[in-house]
Coordinates of C-alpha atoms in Angstrom, one line a residue:
N1 CA 0.1 -0.2 -0.1
W2 CA 2.8 2.5 0.9
L3 CA 4.3 1.9 -2.6
L4 CA 0.9 2.5 -4.4
T5 CA 0.4 5.7 -2.2
T6 CA 4.2 6.9 -2.8
L7 CA 3.7 6.3 -6.7
N8 CA 0.2 7.8 -6.5
I9 CA -1.2 4.8 -8.6
A10 CA -4.9 4.2 -8.3
P11 CA -6.0 1.7 -11.0
F12 CA -3.2 -0.5 -12.0
Y13 CA -2.4 -4.0 -13.5
S14 CA 0.3 -6.3 -11.6
V15 CA 2.0 -9.4 -12.8
P16 CA 4.3 -11.6 -10.7
L17 CA 7.7 -12.5 -11.9
I18 CA 7.9 -16.1 -11.2
I19 CA 10.6 -18.7 -12.0
G20 CA 9.6 -22.2 -10.7
D21 CA 7.9 -21.7 -7.5
R22 CA 10.1 -18.8 -6.8
L23 CA 8.8 -15.1 -6.7
M24 CA 11.4 -12.8 -8.2
G25 CA 9.6 -9.5 -8.5
V26 CA 6.4 -8.1 -9.5
I27 CA 5.4 -5.7 -12.7
L28 CA 3.1 -2.9 -11.8
V29 CA 1.4 -1.3 -14.7
D30 CA -1.0 1.9 -14.5
N31 CA -2.9 4.3 -17.0
N32 CA -3.1 7.2 -14.5
P33 CA -2.4 10.1 -16.9
T34 CA -5.2 9.2 -19.5
G35 CA -7.5 7.4 -17.0
V36 CA -8.2 4.8 -19.6
P37 CA -8.7 1.5 -18.6
I38 CA -6.3 -1.2 -19.3
T39 CA -7.6 -3.6 -22.0
A40 CA -7.4 -7.4 -22.0
E41 CA -5.1 -7.3 -25.1
Q42 CA -2.6 -5.0 -23.0
R43 CA -2.9 -7.3 -20.1
G44 CA -1.9 -10.2 -22.4
L45 CA 1.0 -8.2 -23.5
V46 CA 2.2 -7.5 -20.1
D47 CA 1.8 -11.2 -19.3
A48 CA 4.0 -12.3 -22.1
L49 CA 6.5 -9.8 -21.2
A50 CA 6.6 -10.7 -17.5
A51 CA 7.6 -14.3 -18.6
N52 CA 10.6 -13.0 -20.5
I53 CA 11.6 -10.6 -18.0
A54 CA 11.7 -13.3 -15.2
I55 CA 13.9 -15.5 -17.3
S56 CA 16.3 -12.5 -17.8
L57 CA 16.7 -11.5 -14.4
E58 CA 17.4 -15.4 -13.3
N59 CA 19.8 -15.4 -16.1
A60 CA 21.4 -12.4 -15.0
R61 CA 21.3 -13.4 -11.2
L62 CA 22.9 -16.9 -12.2
Y63 CA 25.4 -15.1 -14.2
H64 CA 26.5 -13.1 -11.2
L65 CA 26.5 -15.8 -8.9
T66 CA 28.6 -18.1 -11.4
D67 CA 31.2 -15.2 -11.7
E68 CA 31.6 -14.7 -7.8
Q69 CA 32.2 -18.4 -7.5
L70 CA 34.4 -18.5 -10.0
N71 CA 36.4 -15.4 -8.7
A72 CA 36.2 -17.0 -5.4
K73 CA 37.6 -20.4 -6.8
V74 CA 40.3 -18.5 -8.7
Q75 CA 41.2 -16.6 -5.5
E76 CA 41.2 -20.0 -3.8
L77 CA 43.5 -21.8 -6.1
R78 CA 46.0 -18.5 -5.9
V79 CA 46.0 -19.1 -2.2
L80 CA 46.6 -22.7 -2.6
Q81 CA 49.5 -22.2 -4.9
R82 CA 50.9 -19.8 -2.4
I83 CA 50.7 -22.2 0.2
D84 CA 52.3 -24.9 -1.8
R85 CA 55.3 -22.7 -2.4
E86 CA 55.4 -22.0 1.3
L87 CA 55.1 -25.5 2.5
N88 CA 57.5 -26.9 -0.3
T89 CA 60.2 -24.8 0.8
A90 CA 59.8 -25.5 4.7
L91 CA 61.9 -28.7 5.3
S92 CA 61.0 -28.5 9.0
V93 CA 58.1 -30.4 10.4
D94 CA 57.4 -27.6 13.1
R95 CA 57.3 -25.0 10.2
V96 CA 55.4 -26.9 8.0
L97 CA 52.5 -27.5 10.7
N98 CA 52.6 -23.6 11.5
L99 CA 52.2 -22.8 7.9
T100 CA 49.0 -25.2 7.7
M101 CA 47.4 -23.8 10.9
D102 CA 48.0 -20.3 10.1
W103 CA 46.6 -20.5 6.6
A104 CA 43.5 -22.7 8.1
L105 CA 42.9 -20.0 10.7
R106 CA 43.1 -17.3 8.4
F107 CA 40.5 -18.3 6.3
T108 CA 38.0 -19.9 8.6
G109 CA 37.7 -17.1 11.2
G110 CA 38.3 -19.7 14.1
H111 CA 39.3 -18.5 17.5
A112 CA 41.7 -21.3 18.1
I113 CA 43.3 -24.2 16.0
A114 CA 45.4 -27.4 17.3
L115 CA 47.2 -30.0 15.1
A116 CA 47.9 -33.6 16.6
L117 CA 49.9 -36.4 14.9
V118 CA 48.5 -39.8 14.9
D119 CA 50.1 -43.0 16.1
H120 CA 48.0 -45.8 15.1
N121 CA 50.4 -48.4 16.5
A122 CA 50.0 -46.9 19.8
G123 CA 46.4 -45.8 19.5
T124 CA 47.2 -42.2 20.5
L125 CA 47.3 -38.8 19.2
R126 CA 50.0 -36.2 20.3
F127 CA 49.3 -32.4 20.2
V128 CA 52.2 -30.9 18.8
S129 CA 51.1 -27.2 17.8
G130 CA 48.4 -24.9 18.5
Y131 CA 47.2 -21.2 18.6
G132 CA 44.7 -19.5 20.6
Y133 CA 44.6 -21.6 23.8
D134 CA 45.5 -20.6 27.3
P135 CA 49.5 -21.0 27.7
A136 CA 49.0 -23.2 31.2
H137 CA 46.3 -25.4 29.5
W138 CA 48.3 -25.7 26.3
D139 CA 51.6 -26.8 28.4
A140 CA 49.2 -29.5 30.1
I141 CA 48.2 -31.2 27.0
K142 CA 51.0 -30.7 24.5
N143 CA 53.0 -33.8 23.5
R144 CA 50.6 -35.9 26.2
P145 CA 49.4 -38.9 24.6
W146 CA 45.8 -38.6 23.7
P147 CA 43.6 -41.9 23.2
L148 CA 42.1 -42.2 19.6
S149 CA 39.0 -43.4 21.2
Q150 CA 38.6 -39.8 23.1
G151 CA 37.1 -36.7 21.8
V152 CA 35.8 -35.4 18.3
I153 CA 39.4 -35.3 17.2
G154 CA 40.0 -38.9 18.0
R155 CA 36.7 -39.9 16.1
A156 CA 38.2 -38.0 13.0
A157 CA 41.6 -39.9 13.1
R158 CA 39.8 -43.2 13.5
R159 CA 37.4 -42.6 10.5
G160 CA 39.6 -40.4 8.4
Q161 CA 36.8 -38.2 7.7
S162 CA 36.3 -34.4 8.1
E163 CA 33.2 -33.1 9.9
I164 CA 31.6 -29.9 11.5
T165 CA 29.9 -30.0 14.9
P166 CA 27.7 -26.9 14.7
D167 CA 26.9 -27.2 18.5
V168 CA 29.4 -29.1 20.7
S169 CA 26.8 -29.2 23.4
T170 CA 25.1 -31.8 21.4
D171 CA 27.9 -34.0 20.7
S172 CA 28.7 -36.7 23.5
D173 CA 32.2 -37.3 22.3
H174 CA 33.3 -33.7 22.6
V175 CA 36.1 -33.0 25.1
A176 CA 36.4 -29.3 25.8
L177 CA 40.0 -27.8 25.1
V178 CA 38.6 -24.4 25.5
S179 CA 35.5 -23.9 27.7
S180 CA 34.2 -21.1 25.4
T181 CA 34.2 -23.2 22.4
K182 CA 30.7 -23.3 20.8
S183 CA 31.1 -25.2 17.5
L184 CA 34.2 -27.3 16.1
M185 CA 35.6 -28.5 12.8
T186 CA 38.0 -31.3 12.5
V187 CA 39.8 -32.3 9.4
P188 CA 42.3 -35.3 9.1
V189 CA 45.5 -35.0 7.2
I190 CA 45.5 -38.3 5.0
R191 CA 48.5 -40.0 3.6
E192 CA 48.3 -43.4 2.0
D193 CA 44.7 -43.8 3.2
R194 CA 45.5 -43.4 6.8
A195 CA 45.3 -40.0 9.1
I196 CA 48.8 -39.2 9.8
A197 CA 47.5 -35.8 11.8
V198 CA 44.1 -34.1 12.7
I199 CA 43.6 -30.5 12.5
T200 CA 40.6 -29.0 14.9
L201 CA 39.5 -25.5 14.7
E202 CA 37.3 -24.0 17.4
S203 CA 34.7 -21.0 17.3
Q204 CA 33.3 -19.2 20.1
K205 CA 29.9 -18.9 17.9
Q206 CA 27.5 -21.8 17.2
N207 CA 27.7 -22.6 13.5
G208 CA 30.9 -21.0 13.4
F209 CA 32.3 -22.9 10.1
S210 CA 30.5 -23.2 7.0
E211 CA 30.8 -26.0 4.2
G212 CA 33.0 -23.8 2.3
N213 CA 35.2 -23.5 5.3
L214 CA 35.3 -27.4 5.5
E215 CA 36.2 -27.8 1.6
F216 CA 39.1 -25.2 2.1
V217 CA 40.7 -26.7 5.1
T218 CA 40.4 -30.4 3.7
R219 CA 42.0 -29.4 0.4
L220 CA 44.7 -27.3 2.8
A221 CA 45.3 -30.7 4.6
A222 CA 45.6 -32.5 1.5
H223 CA 48.4 -30.2 0.2
A224 CA 49.9 -30.3 3.6
A225 CA 49.8 -34.1 3.7
I226 CA 52.9 -34.4 1.3
A227 CA 54.8 -31.7 2.7
I228 CA 54.4 -33.0 6.4
E229 CA 55.7 -36.4 5.2
N230 CA 58.3 -34.8 3.3
A231 CA 59.5 -32.7 6.1
R232 CA 59.3 -35.7 8.6
L233 CA 61.5 -37.9 6.5
F234 CA 64.0 -34.9 5.9
D235 CA 64.1 -34.7 9.9
E236 CA 64.6 -38.4 10.1
T237 CA 67.3 -38.4 7.3
R238 CA 69.0 -35.5 8.9
R239 CA 69.0 -37.1 12.4
E240 CA 70.4 -40.4 10.9
R241 CA 73.3 -38.4 9.2
Q242 CA 74.1 -36.9 12.3
K243 CA 74.2 -40.2 14.1
L244 CA 76.2 -41.6 11.1
S245 CA 78.7 -38.7 11.4
I246 CA 79.3 -39.0 15.0
I247 CA 79.9 -42.9 14.6
L248 CA 82.1 -42.6 11.5
A249 CA 84.2 -39.7 13.5
S250 CA 84.5 -42.0 16.7
T251 CA 85.4 -45.3 15.0
A252 CA 88.8 -46.5 14.6
D253 CA 88.3 -47.9 11.1
V254 CA 89.1 -46.0 8.1
V255 CA 85.9 -45.3 6.0
I256 CA 86.3 -43.3 2.8
V257 CA 83.3 -42.8 0.2
V258 CA 84.1 -42.1 -3.4
E259 CA 81.1 -40.7 -5.4
Q260 CA 80.2 -42.0 -9.1
D261 CA 81.9 -39.1 -10.5
G262 CA 85.5 -39.8 -8.9
K263 CA 84.9 -37.2 -6.0
L264 CA 85.2 -37.7 -2.5
G265 CA 82.0 -37.9 -0.6
L266 CA 83.4 -38.8 2.8
V267 CA 86.5 -39.1 4.7
N268 CA 86.3 -39.8 8.4
Q269 CA 88.8 -38.9 11.1
A270 CA 90.6 -42.3 11.1
A271 CA 91.1 -42.0 7.3
L272 CA 92.8 -38.4 7.9
A273 CA 95.1 -39.6 10.4
T274 CA 96.0 -43.1 8.7
F275 CA 97.1 -41.1 5.4
H276 CA 98.6 -38.1 7.2
L277 CA 96.0 -35.8 5.6
R278 CA 95.4 -32.5 7.1
P279 CA 92.7 -32.7 9.7
K280 CA 91.3 -29.2 9.2
D281 CA 90.0 -30.3 5.6
T282 CA 87.3 -32.6 5.0
Y283 CA 88.3 -33.3 1.4
V284 CA 85.0 -33.7 0.3
G285 CA 84.2 -32.8 -3.1
Q286 CA 87.9 -33.2 -4.3
S287 CA 89.1 -36.0 -6.6
F288 CA 89.8 -39.3 -5.1
D289 CA 92.8 -39.8 -7.5
E290 CA 94.2 -36.7 -6.6
V291 CA 94.0 -37.0 -2.7
F292 CA 95.1 -40.7 -2.7
S293 CA 97.3 -41.2 -5.8
S294 CA 100.4 -42.1 -3.8
T295 CA 98.6 -44.7 -1.6
P296 CA 97.7 -48.5 -2.3
L297 CA 94.3 -47.3 -2.4
A298 CA 94.5 -45.9 -5.9
G299 CA 95.1 -49.2 -7.6
L300 CA 92.3 -51.2 -5.7
V301 CA 89.7 -48.5 -6.7
A302 CA 91.1 -48.4 -10.1
Y303 CA 90.5 -52.3 -10.3
V304 CA 87.1 -52.3 -9.0
R305 CA 86.1 -49.4 -11.4
Q306 CA 87.3 -51.4 -14.2
T307 CA 86.0 -54.5 -13.4
G308 CA 82.5 -53.8 -11.5
Q309 CA 83.6 -56.3 -8.8
N310 CA 84.1 -56.0 -5.2
L311 CA 87.6 -56.4 -3.8
I312 CA 89.1 -57.6 -0.4
R313 CA 93.0 -57.4 0.2
E314 CA 95.6 -56.8 2.7
V315 CA 97.6 -53.8 2.3
T316 CA 100.8 -52.5 4.0
L317 CA 101.5 -48.8 4.2
K318 CA 104.7 -47.1 4.3
D319 CA 104.6 -46.9 8.3
K320 CA 104.7 -51.0 8.2
R321 CA 100.9 -51.0 9.3
T322 CA 99.1 -53.9 7.6
F323 CA 95.2 -53.1 6.9
H324 CA 92.4 -55.2 5.7
V325 CA 90.8 -53.5 3.1
N326 CA 87.4 -54.0 1.7
V327 CA 86.2 -52.0 -1.5
Q328 CA 82.7 -52.5 -2.4
L329 CA 80.3 -51.0 -5.0
A330 CA 77.6 -48.8 -3.4
P331 CA 74.7 -48.8 -5.6
E332 CA 73.8 -45.2 -6.8
I333 CA 76.7 -43.7 -4.6
G334 CA 79.8 -44.9 -6.0
W335 CA 82.4 -46.8 -4.0
L336 CA 82.9 -47.5 -0.2
I337 CA 86.3 -48.2 1.2
V338 CA 86.7 -49.7 4.9
M339 CA 90.0 -50.3 6.2
H340 CA 90.6 -52.3 9.4
D341 CA 94.0 -52.1 11.4
V342 CA 95.4 -55.8 11.6
T343 CA 98.7 -55.0 12.3
P344 CA 98.7 -56.3 15.9
F345 CA 97.0 -59.8 14.7
K346 CA 99.8 -59.9 11.8
R347 CA 102.5 -59.5 14.4
T348 CA 100.9 -62.0 16.7
D349 CA 100.5 -64.4 13.6
Q350 CA 104.1 -63.8 12.5
L351 CA 105.3 -64.9 16.0
K352 CA 103.1 -67.9 16.0
N353 CA 104.5 -68.9 12.4
E354 CA 108.0 -68.4 13.6
L355 CA 107.3 -70.9 16.8
V356 CA 105.5 -73.4 14.4
A357 CA 108.2 -73.4 12.0
T358 CA 110.8 -73.9 14.7
A359 CA 108.9 -76.6 16.5
S360 CA 108.0 -78.2 13.4
H361 CA 111.5 -78.2 12.1
D362 CA 112.7 -79.7 15.1
L363 CA 109.9 -82.4 15.1
K364 CA 111.0 -83.6 11.7
N365 CA 114.4 -85.2 13.0
P366 CA 113.0 -87.5 15.8
L367 CA 110.1 -88.5 13.4
S368 CA 112.6 -89.6 10.8
S369 CA 114.4 -91.5 13.4
M370 CA 111.3 -93.3 14.5
L371 CA 110.3 -94.3 10.9
G372 CA 113.7 -95.6 10.5
Y373 CA 113.7 -97.7 13.7
L374 CA 110.2 -99.1 12.9
E375 CA 111.4 -100.1 9.5
L376 CA 114.4 -101.8 10.9
I377 CA 112.2 -103.6 13.4
R378 CA 109.9 -104.9 10.9
M379 CA 113.1 -105.8 8.7
T380 CA 115.0 -107.7 11.4
T381 CA 112.0 -109.2 13.6
A382 CA 109.8 -111.8 13.0
L383 CA 106.4 -110.5 14.1
N384 CA 103.1 -112.2 14.6
A385 CA 99.7 -110.8 13.1
Q386 CA 99.0 -108.8 16.0
G387 CA 102.8 -107.4 16.2
K388 CA 102.4 -106.5 12.2
D389 CA 99.1 -104.7 13.1
Y390 CA 100.6 -102.5 15.9
M391 CA 103.6 -101.9 13.6
Y392 CA 101.2 -100.7 10.9
R393 CA 99.4 -98.6 13.2
A394 CA 102.6 -96.9 14.7
Q395 CA 103.9 -96.2 11.0
R396 CA 100.6 -94.8 9.9
S397 CA 100.6 -92.4 13.0
V398 CA 104.1 -91.3 12.2
H399 CA 103.2 -90.6 8.6
Q400 CA 100.0 -88.6 9.6
M401 CA 102.2 -86.5 12.1
R402 CA 104.8 -86.1 9.3
T403 CA 102.1 -84.8 6.9
L404 CA 101.0 -82.3 9.6
I405 CA 104.5 -81.0 10.4
D406 CA 104.8 -80.6 6.5
D407 CA 101.8 -78.7 6.3
L408 CA 102.5 -76.6 9.1
L409 CA 106.0 -75.8 7.5
D410 CA 104.2 -74.9 4.2
M411 CA 101.8 -72.7 6.0
A412 CA 104.4 -71.1 7.9
R413 CA 106.8 -70.5 4.9
I414 CA 103.7 -69.1 2.8
E415 CA 102.4 -66.6 5.4
S416 CA 105.8 -65.3 6.7
D417 CA 108.0 -65.3 3.4
L418 CA 106.3 -66.3 0.3
T419 CA 108.3 -65.5 -2.6
L420 CA 106.7 -66.5 -6.2
E421 CA 109.1 -67.2 -9.1
L422 CA 106.7 -66.2 -11.8
I423 CA 107.1 -67.7 -15.3
T424 CA 104.7 -68.6 -18.1
V425 CA 102.8 -71.8 -17.4
N426 CA 100.4 -73.8 -19.7
M427 CA 97.8 -75.0 -17.2
A428 CA 96.8 -78.2 -19.4
P429 CA 99.9 -80.1 -19.0
L430 CA 100.2 -79.2 -15.3
I431 CA 96.9 -80.5 -14.6
R432 CA 97.3 -83.6 -16.3
E433 CA 100.6 -84.3 -14.5
V434 CA 99.0 -83.7 -11.3
V435 CA 96.1 -86.0 -12.1
D436 CA 98.4 -88.8 -12.9
S437 CA 100.2 -88.6 -9.7
F438 CA 96.8 -89.6 -8.0
S439 CA 96.1 -92.6 -10.3
L440 CA 97.0 -95.3 -7.3
Q441 CA 94.3 -93.4 -5.1
V442 CA 91.9 -93.2 -7.9
R443 CA 92.2 -96.9 -8.9
E444 CA 91.9 -97.9 -5.1
K445 CA 88.5 -96.1 -4.9
A446 CA 87.3 -97.2 -8.4
M447 CA 86.8 -93.5 -9.3
T448 CA 87.2 -91.5 -12.4
I449 CA 88.5 -88.3 -13.4
T450 CA 87.6 -86.0 -16.4
T451 CA 89.6 -83.4 -17.7
Q452 CA 88.3 -80.5 -20.2
V453 CA 90.3 -77.8 -21.4
A454 CA 88.8 -74.9 -23.6
P455 CA 90.7 -74.8 -26.9
D456 CA 91.4 -70.9 -26.6
I457 CA 93.2 -71.3 -23.2
V458 CA 96.2 -69.2 -23.0
P459 CA 99.2 -69.4 -20.6
V460 CA 99.2 -68.1 -17.1
R461 CA 101.7 -66.2 -15.2
G462 CA 102.5 -67.9 -11.9
D463 CA 104.8 -70.0 -10.0
D464 CA 104.9 -73.8 -11.2
K465 CA 105.5 -75.2 -8.0
Y466 CA 102.8 -73.6 -6.1
L467 CA 100.3 -74.0 -9.1
R468 CA 101.0 -77.6 -8.8
Q469 CA 100.4 -77.5 -5.0
I470 CA 97.0 -75.6 -5.5
V471 CA 95.7 -78.0 -8.0
S472 CA 96.9 -81.2 -5.9
N473 CA 95.4 -79.9 -2.8
L474 CA 91.8 -79.6 -4.4
I475 CA 92.0 -82.9 -6.2
S476 CA 93.2 -84.5 -2.9
N477 CA 90.5 -82.9 -1.3
A478 CA 87.9 -84.1 -3.8
I479 CA 89.2 -87.8 -3.6
K480 CA 88.9 -87.8 0.1
Y481 CA 85.5 -86.6 0.5
T482 CA 83.9 -88.6 -2.7
P483 CA 82.7 -92.2 -2.1
P484 CA 84.1 -95.0 -3.9
E485 CA 82.9 -95.1 -7.7
G486 CA 82.5 -91.5 -7.5
H487 CA 83.2 -88.9 -10.2
I488 CA 85.5 -85.9 -10.3
W489 CA 85.4 -83.2 -13.4
I490 CA 88.2 -80.7 -13.8
S491 CA 87.7 -77.8 -16.2
V492 CA 89.8 -75.2 -17.6
E493 CA 88.3 -72.1 -19.3
P494 CA 89.2 -68.6 -20.0
C495 CA 87.7 -65.7 -17.8
G496 CA 88.5 -62.3 -19.2
E497 CA 92.3 -61.7 -18.1
F498 CA 92.4 -64.8 -16.0
V499 CA 92.3 -68.5 -16.4
Q500 CA 89.7 -70.0 -14.3
V501 CA 90.0 -73.9 -13.0
A502 CA 86.9 -75.6 -11.6
I503 CA 87.2 -79.0 -9.8
K504 CA 83.8 -80.6 -9.2
D505 CA 82.9 -83.9 -7.3
D506 CA 79.8 -85.8 -6.6
G507 CA 80.8 -86.3 -3.0
L508 CA 79.7 -85.6 0.5
G509 CA 79.2 -82.0 0.1
I510 CA 79.5 -79.2 2.6
S511 CA 76.8 -77.5 4.7
P512 CA 76.2 -73.7 4.6
E513 CA 77.5 -73.2 7.9
D514 CA 80.7 -75.1 7.3
Q515 CA 81.3 -73.4 3.7
A516 CA 82.1 -70.0 5.7
H517 CA 85.1 -71.7 7.4
V518 CA 86.5 -74.3 5.0
F519 CA 89.2 -71.8 3.9
T520 CA 90.1 -71.3 7.7
R521 CA 93.4 -72.9 9.0
F522 CA 92.7 -76.1 10.9
F523 CA 89.3 -76.2 10.1
R524 CA 87.6 -79.4 9.3
V525 CA 84.1 -80.7 8.6
R526 CA 83.1 -82.9 11.5
T527 CA 80.1 -85.2 10.4
A528 CA 79.7 -89.0 10.9
E529 CA 80.7 -89.3 7.2
T530 CA 83.9 -87.5 7.6
E531 CA 85.1 -88.7 11.0
A532 CA 87.5 -91.4 9.8
I533 CA 89.0 -89.0 6.9
E534 CA 92.2 -88.1 7.7
G535 CA 93.6 -84.5 7.3
T536 CA 95.1 -81.5 8.9
G537 CA 92.8 -78.8 7.9
L538 CA 95.5 -76.9 6.2
G539 CA 95.1 -77.7 2.8
L540 CA 92.3 -75.3 1.5
A541 CA 93.8 -72.5 3.8
I542 CA 97.0 -73.1 1.6
V543 CA 95.2 -72.9 -1.6
K544 CA 93.4 -69.7 -0.7
R545 CA 96.6 -68.0 0.4
L546 CA 98.6 -69.5 -2.9
V547 CA 95.8 -68.2 -5.3
E548 CA 95.5 -64.8 -3.7
A549 CA 99.3 -64.4 -3.9
H550 CA 99.0 -64.9 -7.5
G551 CA 96.4 -62.2 -7.8
G552 CA 93.3 -64.7 -8.3
E553 CA 90.4 -65.7 -6.4
V554 CA 89.0 -68.9 -5.1
G555 CA 85.3 -69.8 -4.4
L556 CA 83.1 -72.7 -3.5
E557 CA 79.6 -73.8 -4.0
S558 CA 78.3 -77.1 -2.4
R559 CA 75.1 -78.8 -1.2
L560 CA 75.0 -81.8 1.2
G561 CA 74.6 -84.9 -0.5
H562 CA 75.3 -83.2 -4.2
G563 CA 79.0 -82.8 -4.1
S564 CA 81.2 -79.5 -4.4
T565 CA 82.7 -77.2 -6.8
F566 CA 86.1 -75.4 -6.1
R567 CA 87.1 -72.7 -8.7
F568 CA 90.1 -70.5 -8.7
T569 CA 91.5 -68.0 -11.2
I570 CA 95.0 -67.2 -12.0
P571 CA 96.2 -63.9 -14.1
T572 CA 97.1 -64.7 -17.8
A573 CA 100.6 -64.2 -18.9
A574 CA 99.2 -61.3 -21.1
S575 CA 98.1 -59.4 -17.9
N576 CA 101.8 -59.1 -16.7
G577 CA 100.7 -60.4 -13.3
H578 CA 99.6 -56.9 -11.9
P579 CA 99.8 -57.1 -8.3
V580 CA 96.5 -55.5 -8.0
A581 CA 94.9 -57.3 -10.7
R582 CA 92.8 -59.6 -8.5
A583 CA 90.5 -61.9 -10.4
P584 CA 86.6 -61.3 -10.0
Q585 CA 84.8 -62.6 -7.2
I586 CA 83.3 -66.3 -8.1
T587 CA 80.1 -66.1 -7.3
P588 CA 77.8 -68.9 -6.0
E589 CA 76.0 -69.3 -9.2
Q590 CA 79.3 -69.8 -11.3
A591 CA 80.8 -72.1 -8.6
G592 CA 77.4 -74.2 -8.7
S593 CA 77.2 -74.7 -12.3
D594 CA 78.5 -77.7 -13.9
P595 CA 81.9 -77.4 -15.5
P596 CA 81.4 -76.0 -19.3
R597 CA 81.6 -78.4 -21.9
A598 CA 84.4 -77.0 -23.4
A599 CA 86.5 -78.7 -26.3
P600 CA 89.3 -80.8 -24.8
E601 CA 92.8 -79.8 -25.6
T602 CA 94.2 -82.7 -27.3
E603 CA 91.6 -85.6 -26.9
P604 CA 87.8 -85.9 -26.4
E605 CA 88.5 -86.9 -22.8
T606 CA 91.2 -87.9 -20.2
E607 CA 89.9 -90.5 -17.8
D608 CA 91.7 -92.1 -14.9
G609 CA 90.0 -95.2 -13.6
P610 CA 90.1 -98.7 -12.8

C-alpha cells in the first residue's frame, strides 16, 4: 500500500515474476495520466513480457552468482598455490605445521586451532602445535598421549573423515579444550589412506564454520600431507646423518666414500690420521685420484672401477702397518672403502708362524728316526699278526704326524715369507701331470677323473711349484670326500684376463654353515661320514693363500649330498701379473654350475679309472 500511495497509483495491473515456484518480483502497470482502463489485450502483452523478464532476471542472477563463485575459486587456487610454495620450501616439520595452521585459521575465522600427530600403532594422538589456547592449559596437553578413542578429534583420526560440529553441546564425544568453544571443525590429514595428523578448529559462535570452510581446510590438509611427510622424512634423514657422522668420527676403522664421478663423498677422521692428511680439511668434493694417488688405495679402486667387482685385500702402508681393505660397490653412490688395522694380529700371527716353523722343524728329525727304527724292527724281527698290526698303526701315525708337520711348515713359509718365481705356465699339461700323480688313489676307490680344457686357453703367469700344490690340494680334497666309484670333473676355461680352473665332485658336499669356514686354518668338517677321513685342516687354507698371492680368487659352491665345486682363477701371462689385478669374485651361481663343456685340448676326454 505504501508503494502505491508513494507512486500515486490508483488503477493498476500487476503481474508476478515467477521462476518455478520462486517469486522474483512484480510488474506494476497503471494508466493514471489518461485514465483509460487497461484492456485485455494490453494485459496479455504484459503477461507475455513478464515471463521473458523473469527469465532474463534469473539468467542475470545466475551469471552474477557464477562469476562470484569463479572469482572465489580463482582466489582459492591462488592461495593454495602460495601455500604450496611455502610448504615445499619448508623442510622442518614444525614450520610445515605452523604454516598449515596459520592459513587454516586465517580463512575460517576460528578463534583457536590445534594440530595433533597420529600414532596408529600406539592408538594415540599427540598435540604438537596450537594457537589461541591458554598457555598453561596448552602446556598441560602438548605432547601428552591422547587416546584415539577420546574426543571428536579422536573420532576424526579413526574414521579419516572431516566433519563440522555446529553445536558442541549436542555431541557426546566432545572433550573441551577451551570452555568458550561453541562449534568445532575437525579435518584429518590423510597420507596413503591413513590419517597421519588431525587439524581441529574451534569457534566461540554456534555454526561458526561453513561447508566452504570445511572444503578449503580439507584441500589445505591434502596439500599439507605431502609436505608434512617430506619434512618428517627430511628430519629423520638429518638425524640419521648426524648419528652416522658421530659414529664415523669416533670409529677407529678407516671409512672413505668415493662418488660415481670420482669425487670424495666422505673421509672420516681415522682416514685423515692413517694417511697423514690435514685434519682441518674434509676433502669432500675433491678428486679421489688426486688425494690418494700415492697410496695403495689408488690401484684397488681403479681395479674395482674397471671390473665392477668388489675387492678384499690386505695392504701394508709405508709406516709398516697392515690393513684389511674392503672396497665395495655402493649402488647409486659410488664406492665404499673400509680399512681395519690388523697390524697387531699380523705380528702375533708372525710370531706364531715362527714358533710353529721352529717347532715343526725340530720335530722332523725324531720322526725320521722313529720311522727308521720302525722299519728296522719290521726287517729284522719276525712279527706275528698282532705285532704287524701294531707296527702298521705306529707307522701310519708317524706318517700322519709328518704330513701335519709338512703342512705346518708350508703354511708358515707361505704366511711369513712367500716369494713367487713367476714364469709362463701352461695349465693343461700341469693339470694332467697332477692328475696322473693320483692314479693309485683313484684306482683304489674305483673313481674316474674327467678333464676338459677349452681350446682358446692361453698360458698363465705363476709359480709352477705352487700352482701344482694348488691343484694337488683340491684334487686330493675331492678324492678324500667322494665315496668309492665317484666322479671328479676338472675344467679349464678363459675368464677375461684370467684362467679359471674348476674341480667338481659328486661327493658328500658341505653344509652352508661349514662353507664359511672351509678356508680357515685347521678347520675340518665334522660329520659322521667325515670322522674317519684323515687330514690336517690346512690344505684349503694353503690353496686360498697361494691363489691370492698370484692375484686370483678362490670360491666354493656345495650342497650336502650333491658334491662340491671349487674354482680358482690365475692371471694370464698377457696381464703381466699386476699385483692389484685380482680376479673377479667367484659367485655362488658360477661355482655351482656344471663345468662347461669346452672342447678338450688334445683328446675328447682324459679319464683315469680302474
